Short mmCIF file of C-alpha atoms in Angstrom, two decimals:
data_model
loop_
_atom_site.label_atom_id
_atom_site.label_comp_id
_atom_site.label_asym_id
_atom_site.label_seq_id
_atom_site.Cartn_x
_atom_site.Cartn_y
_atom_site.Cartn_z
CA MET A 390 107.51 186.10 130.92
CA ASP A 391 106.30 184.61 127.66
CA ALA A 392 103.70 181.82 127.35
CA ALA A 393 106.30 179.05 127.49
CA ALA A 394 107.80 180.44 130.68
CA HIS A 395 104.34 180.75 132.25
CA ALA A 396 103.63 177.10 131.39
CA LEU A 397 106.84 176.05 133.14
CA ALA A 398 106.05 178.11 136.24
CA ASP A 399 102.45 176.88 136.45
CA ARG A 400 103.29 173.20 136.78
CA ALA A 401 101.40 171.77 139.77
CA GLU A 402 104.53 170.44 141.47
CA LEU A 403 106.06 173.94 141.50
CA ILE A 404 103.19 175.88 143.09
CA THR A 405 103.03 174.27 146.52
CA PRO A 406 104.45 175.72 149.77
CA SER A 407 106.83 172.77 150.07
CA THR A 408 108.52 173.46 146.71
CA ASN A 409 108.02 177.19 146.05
CA TYR A 410 109.40 179.77 148.49
CA ARG A 411 107.16 182.52 147.09
CA VAL A 412 104.02 180.42 147.63
CA ALA A 413 105.25 179.45 151.12
CA THR A 414 105.76 183.10 151.93
CA GLY A 415 102.29 184.02 150.66
CA VAL A 416 100.37 181.46 152.70
CA SER A 417 102.07 182.59 155.92
CA GLN A 418 102.04 186.31 155.18
CA SER A 419 99.63 188.86 156.67
CA LEU A 420 97.49 191.06 154.42
CA ARG A 421 99.32 193.98 152.77
CA THR A 422 102.64 193.30 154.50
CA ILE A 423 105.71 193.29 152.28
CA ALA A 424 108.00 190.26 152.17
CA TRP A 425 111.32 190.21 150.29
CA GLU A 426 114.56 188.28 149.91
CA GLU A 427 115.07 188.15 153.66
CA SER A 428 111.86 186.10 154.01
CA TYR A 429 112.74 183.92 151.03
CA ASP A 430 116.17 183.08 152.46
CA ALA A 431 114.56 181.88 155.69
CA ILE A 432 112.24 179.51 153.81
CA LYS A 433 114.55 178.10 151.11
CA PRO A 434 116.32 175.58 153.38
CA ARG A 435 112.94 173.98 154.19
CA LEU A 436 111.97 173.28 150.58
CA VAL A 437 111.74 169.59 149.66
CA ASP A 438 113.77 170.03 146.46
CA ASP A 439 115.50 172.61 144.27
CA ALA A 440 113.08 172.45 141.33
CA TYR A 441 111.65 175.95 141.83
CA LEU A 442 115.09 177.38 142.62
CA ASP A 443 116.35 175.93 139.34
CA LEU A 444 113.36 177.41 137.50
CA CYS A 445 114.03 180.86 138.97
CA SER A 446 117.64 180.55 137.84
CA ASP A 447 116.58 179.52 134.32
CA LEU A 448 114.07 182.38 134.08
CA ARG A 449 116.47 184.80 135.78
CA ILE A 450 114.05 185.86 138.53
CA PRO A 451 115.87 185.01 141.78
CA PHE A 452 115.01 188.27 143.56
CA GLY A 453 111.91 190.29 144.35
CA CYS A 454 109.25 191.19 146.88
CA GLN A 455 105.57 190.38 147.32
CA THR A 456 102.39 191.04 149.27
CA ASN A 457 98.89 189.58 149.67
CA LEU A 458 96.18 191.82 148.25
CA ILE A 459 93.27 189.59 149.27
CA VAL A 460 93.19 186.72 151.77
CA GLU A 461 90.03 184.59 152.08
CA PRO A 462 89.22 181.10 153.39
CA ASP A 463 89.17 179.65 149.88
CA GLY A 464 92.33 181.30 148.62
CA LEU A 465 94.41 184.42 148.27
CA VAL A 466 95.51 186.83 145.57
CA GLY A 467 99.12 187.94 145.72
CA PHE A 468 101.08 190.71 144.01
CA ALA A 469 104.79 190.33 143.32
CA LEU A 470 107.77 192.11 141.85
CA LEU A 471 110.30 189.78 140.18
CA ARG A 472 113.87 190.94 139.68
CA SER A 473 116.71 189.43 137.70
CA GLN A 474 120.30 188.79 138.71
CA ARG A 475 121.31 191.88 136.76
CA ASN A 476 118.72 194.06 138.56
CA GLY A 477 119.86 192.68 141.89
CA ALA A 478 117.97 192.32 145.18
CA THR A 479 115.28 194.81 146.14
CA THR A 480 116.23 197.92 148.09
CA THR A 481 114.33 199.92 150.68
CA GLU A 482 113.39 202.41 147.97
CA THR A 483 112.20 199.64 145.62
CA ARG A 484 110.00 198.14 148.30
CA ALA A 485 108.56 201.55 149.21
CA LEU A 486 107.61 202.14 145.56
CA PHE A 487 106.11 198.64 145.40
CA ALA A 488 104.05 199.33 148.55
CA SER A 489 102.75 202.60 147.08
CA VAL A 490 101.00 200.81 144.20
CA CYS A 491 99.52 197.96 146.29
CA SER A 492 96.36 199.90 147.15
CA SER A 493 95.50 200.52 143.49
CA ALA A 494 96.32 196.92 142.59
CA GLY A 495 94.11 195.69 145.45
CA ALA A 496 91.16 197.78 144.25
CA ALA A 497 91.53 196.42 140.71
CA VAL A 498 91.68 192.84 141.97
CA ALA A 499 88.61 193.33 144.20
CA LEU A 500 86.65 194.61 141.20
CA GLN A 501 87.72 191.67 139.03
CA LEU A 502 86.81 189.14 141.73
CA GLY A 503 83.41 190.76 142.15
CA LEU A 504 82.74 190.41 138.43
CA GLU A 505 83.89 186.78 138.37
CA ARG A 506 81.83 185.79 141.40
CA GLU A 507 78.75 187.45 139.99
CA GLY A 508 78.96 184.77 137.32
CA TYR A 509 77.80 182.13 139.82
CA LYS A 510 74.55 184.01 140.37
CA LEU A 511 74.05 184.62 136.66
CA VAL A 512 74.54 180.96 135.70
CA ALA A 513 72.34 179.63 138.53
CA GLY A 514 69.68 182.25 137.84
CA ALA A 515 69.51 181.47 134.12
CA LEU A 516 69.05 177.75 134.78
CA GLU A 517 66.55 178.38 137.57
CA ALA A 518 64.41 180.29 135.10
CA MET A 519 64.21 177.03 133.12
CA SER A 520 63.37 175.02 136.28
CA ILE A 521 66.65 173.13 136.03
CA ALA A 522 68.34 171.68 139.11
CA CYS A 523 71.84 173.09 138.83
CA PHE A 524 74.91 173.42 141.05
CA VAL A 525 77.51 175.96 139.88
CA LEU A 526 81.04 174.84 140.78
CA ASP A 527 84.37 176.57 141.21
CA ARG A 528 87.82 175.36 140.19
CA SER A 529 87.97 172.95 143.15
CA MET A 530 84.47 171.68 142.21
CA ALA A 531 82.99 173.21 145.38
CA VAL A 532 79.44 174.58 145.13
CA ARG A 533 79.25 178.35 144.75
CA GLY A 534 75.71 178.73 143.44
CA THR A 535 72.49 176.71 143.29
CA SER A 536 69.13 176.92 141.60
CA ARG A 537 65.97 176.46 143.65
CA ALA A 538 65.42 172.97 142.24
CA ALA A 539 68.94 172.00 143.34
CA GLU A 540 68.23 173.31 146.83
CA ASP A 541 65.14 171.08 146.92
CA LEU A 542 67.32 168.03 146.20
CA LEU A 543 69.50 168.95 149.17
CA ALA A 544 66.48 169.57 151.39
CA ASN A 545 64.86 166.19 150.68
CA GLY A 546 68.13 164.27 151.09
CA THR A 547 68.48 163.09 147.49
CA LEU A 548 71.88 164.79 147.46
CA MET A 549 73.96 166.46 150.14
CA LEU A 550 76.93 168.78 150.56
CA VAL A 551 80.12 167.43 152.14
CA ASP A 552 82.83 170.03 152.70
CA GLY A 553 81.08 172.20 150.13
CA HIS A 554 81.00 169.50 147.42
CA VAL A 555 77.96 167.71 145.98
CA ALA A 556 77.75 164.19 147.35
CA SER A 557 75.36 161.23 147.28
CA PRO A 558 74.12 159.40 150.38
CA SER A 559 74.70 156.16 148.45
CA PRO A 560 78.34 154.99 148.83
CA ALA A 561 78.25 153.31 145.42
CA VAL A 562 76.97 156.42 143.66
CA GLN A 563 79.37 158.60 145.63
CA ARG A 564 82.35 156.63 144.34
CA LEU A 565 81.19 157.17 140.76
CA LEU A 566 80.39 160.83 141.41
CA ALA A 567 83.80 161.47 142.99
CA LYS A 568 85.55 159.96 139.98
CA ALA A 569 83.40 161.91 137.53
CA THR A 570 84.01 165.15 139.42
CA ASN A 571 87.76 164.55 139.45
CA ASP A 572 87.79 163.73 135.73
CA VAL A 573 86.22 167.12 134.91
CA MET A 574 88.28 169.04 137.48
CA THR A 575 91.57 167.70 136.11
CA GLY A 576 90.54 168.25 132.50
CA ARG A 577 90.52 164.54 131.65
CA LEU A 578 86.90 164.91 130.49
CA ALA A 579 84.94 167.98 129.44
CA ALA A 580 81.66 166.36 130.47
CA THR A 581 80.44 163.15 132.07
CA SER A 582 77.41 161.78 133.89
CA VAL A 583 76.44 159.50 136.76
CA ALA A 584 73.14 157.73 137.45
CA ALA A 585 71.72 157.90 140.98
CA PRO A 586 68.68 156.30 142.67
CA ASP A 587 65.62 158.38 143.47
CA PRO A 588 62.10 157.49 144.68
CA ALA A 589 60.71 158.79 141.41
CA GLY A 590 63.20 156.81 139.32
CA ALA A 591 66.87 157.08 138.44
CA LEU A 592 68.41 160.55 138.33
CA THR A 593 71.15 161.60 135.96
CA LEU A 594 73.89 163.84 137.35
CA LYS A 595 75.63 165.57 134.45
CA ILE A 596 78.85 167.49 135.02
CA HIS A 597 79.95 169.95 132.33
CA ARG A 598 83.13 172.02 132.20
CA LEU A 599 82.21 175.60 131.28
CA PRO A 600 84.04 177.25 128.36
CA ALA A 601 87.40 178.55 129.53
CA ARG A 602 87.85 182.30 129.51
CA GLU A 603 90.93 183.71 127.88
CA TRP A 604 91.91 185.25 131.21
CA ASN A 605 90.56 185.20 134.75
CA MET A 606 91.86 185.09 138.31
CA GLY A 607 90.55 181.61 139.00
CA PHE A 608 87.37 182.65 140.82
CA ALA A 609 84.97 182.47 137.87
CA PRO A 610 82.49 179.55 137.51
CA TYR A 611 84.40 176.48 136.35
CA ALA A 612 81.72 173.79 135.85
CA ILE A 613 78.06 173.02 136.37
CA LEU A 614 76.38 169.92 137.72
CA ILE A 615 72.86 169.46 136.36
CA VAL A 616 70.48 166.92 137.86
CA ASN A 617 67.46 165.63 136.00
CA HIS A 618 65.16 162.66 135.68
CA PRO A 619 65.40 160.67 132.47
CA GLY A 620 62.34 162.65 131.39
CA ALA A 621 58.99 162.08 129.80
CA ASP A 622 60.52 160.25 126.83
CA ASN A 623 62.07 157.63 129.09
CA ALA A 624 58.79 157.22 130.98
CA ALA A 625 57.04 156.66 127.66
CA HIS A 626 59.72 154.15 126.62
CA VAL A 627 59.25 152.23 129.88
CA ALA A 628 55.48 152.10 129.31
CA LEU A 629 55.95 150.95 125.69
CA LEU A 630 58.35 148.15 126.65
CA ARG A 631 56.10 146.93 129.43
CA GLU A 632 53.06 146.85 127.17
CA THR A 633 54.85 145.29 124.18
CA TYR A 634 57.05 142.70 125.89
CA GLY A 635 55.39 142.23 129.26
CA LEU A 636 58.41 143.57 131.15
CA THR A 637 58.33 144.41 134.81
CA VAL A 638 58.98 148.03 135.80
CA ALA A 639 62.52 147.12 136.87
CA GLU A 640 63.25 145.28 133.62
CA ALA A 641 61.88 148.12 131.48
CA GLU A 642 63.87 150.77 133.36
CA ILE A 643 67.04 148.68 133.08
CA ALA A 644 66.37 148.27 129.35
CA VAL A 645 66.14 152.05 128.94
CA MET A 646 69.40 152.54 130.86
CA LEU A 647 71.11 149.95 128.65
CA ARG A 648 69.94 151.84 125.58
CA LEU A 649 71.38 155.04 127.05
CA GLY A 650 74.77 153.38 127.37
CA ARG A 651 74.87 152.97 131.14
CA ALA A 652 77.50 150.55 132.43
CA ARG A 653 76.40 147.69 134.67
CA ASP A 654 78.00 149.25 137.75
CA ALA A 655 76.17 152.49 137.07
CA ILE A 656 72.84 150.64 136.70
CA CYS A 657 73.43 148.80 139.98
CA ALA A 658 74.22 152.08 141.72
CA ALA A 659 71.21 153.85 140.23
CA ARG A 660 68.80 151.12 141.31
CA ALA A 661 70.63 150.26 144.55
CA ILE A 662 70.87 146.57 143.61
CA THR A 663 73.67 144.01 143.53
CA ARG A 664 75.35 142.75 140.38
CA GLU A 665 73.73 139.35 140.94
CA THR A 666 70.26 140.93 141.08
CA LEU A 667 71.05 142.83 137.88
CA ARG A 668 72.15 139.61 136.15
CA SER A 669 68.83 138.04 137.15
CA HIS A 670 66.89 140.98 135.69
CA LEU A 671 68.96 140.84 132.50
CA ARG A 672 68.35 137.10 131.99
CA SER A 673 64.61 137.70 132.24
CA LEU A 674 64.81 140.81 130.07
CA PHE A 675 66.77 139.07 127.30
CA ALA A 676 64.35 136.13 127.30
CA LYS A 677 61.33 138.43 126.92
CA LEU A 678 63.03 140.44 124.17
CA GLY A 679 64.00 137.25 122.36
CA VAL A 680 67.75 137.93 122.37
CA LYS A 681 70.75 136.11 123.87
CA ARG A 682 73.34 138.85 124.35
CA GLU A 683 73.45 142.38 125.70
CA THR A 684 74.67 143.79 122.38
CA GLU A 685 71.64 142.27 120.64
CA ALA A 686 69.33 143.76 123.26
CA ILE A 687 70.86 147.22 122.88
CA HIS A 688 70.57 147.05 119.08
CA LEU A 689 66.91 146.03 119.35
CA LEU A 690 66.15 148.75 121.89
CA HIS A 691 67.73 151.42 119.69
CA THR A 692 65.57 150.23 116.80
CA LEU A 693 62.40 150.17 118.89
CA LEU A 694 62.91 153.42 120.77
CA HIS A 695 64.50 155.58 118.09
#
């Protein structure tokens, strides 16, 4: 199939067991067994619509056989022979020939998966060498690798794993983190960040989509989640604002987050405060800075802390 045909076949609504008889066969099939038209015919009446059947007709691939080369808890890798109307349904001889090459195909797939999965260790190891707290994520945004600093965040309860995914114990932060994770997973954003509370000050959780490879089997690292404190610069900015304008620690930290472009909901989540408490801090902050509006405060802070 050409690129356009692949794009049609890869649509999300056509690769579920309820719409695609080949996918339905794969998820119920034992390792290295061969399924063919007989299996497909048993499943087709249970499909929720004819969309995939119509696609097979358009692409002229109504017949074939398939097997599972690798079956694991997080997914499977299948191998299929597609045949056109002109070629006709598979025969006993066709299926025997197909079975004879499955072992070689399985070995090649196992090697490729090993190389892709080694990428999790390489990415986590490189960032660990720089003392960076990093979670390496797969296509479903589940954690497949961690640096030592990231493991420390899990151990002290700052973050946690829920069904293999990074989560926050704060419901407010978790809502923001879930949205940010979904935005990167679906390709809506290539990168985004979320602020989270921490005894040592607000943390920033940055999610980055890794560069896409021209070709892989879907098991290579997909994204990274890096966790860091605002850093020494922010600490210095807080100290400067407190000394210059007589701000409280809370007011100075909120001022720094405003300068960094944090939304009010994100600031509330990071500091574990209500919107009303934030409004109270902002009224005091604006008065001490000598401004009346948030935009004026942000402009002043950018000028002061450039």
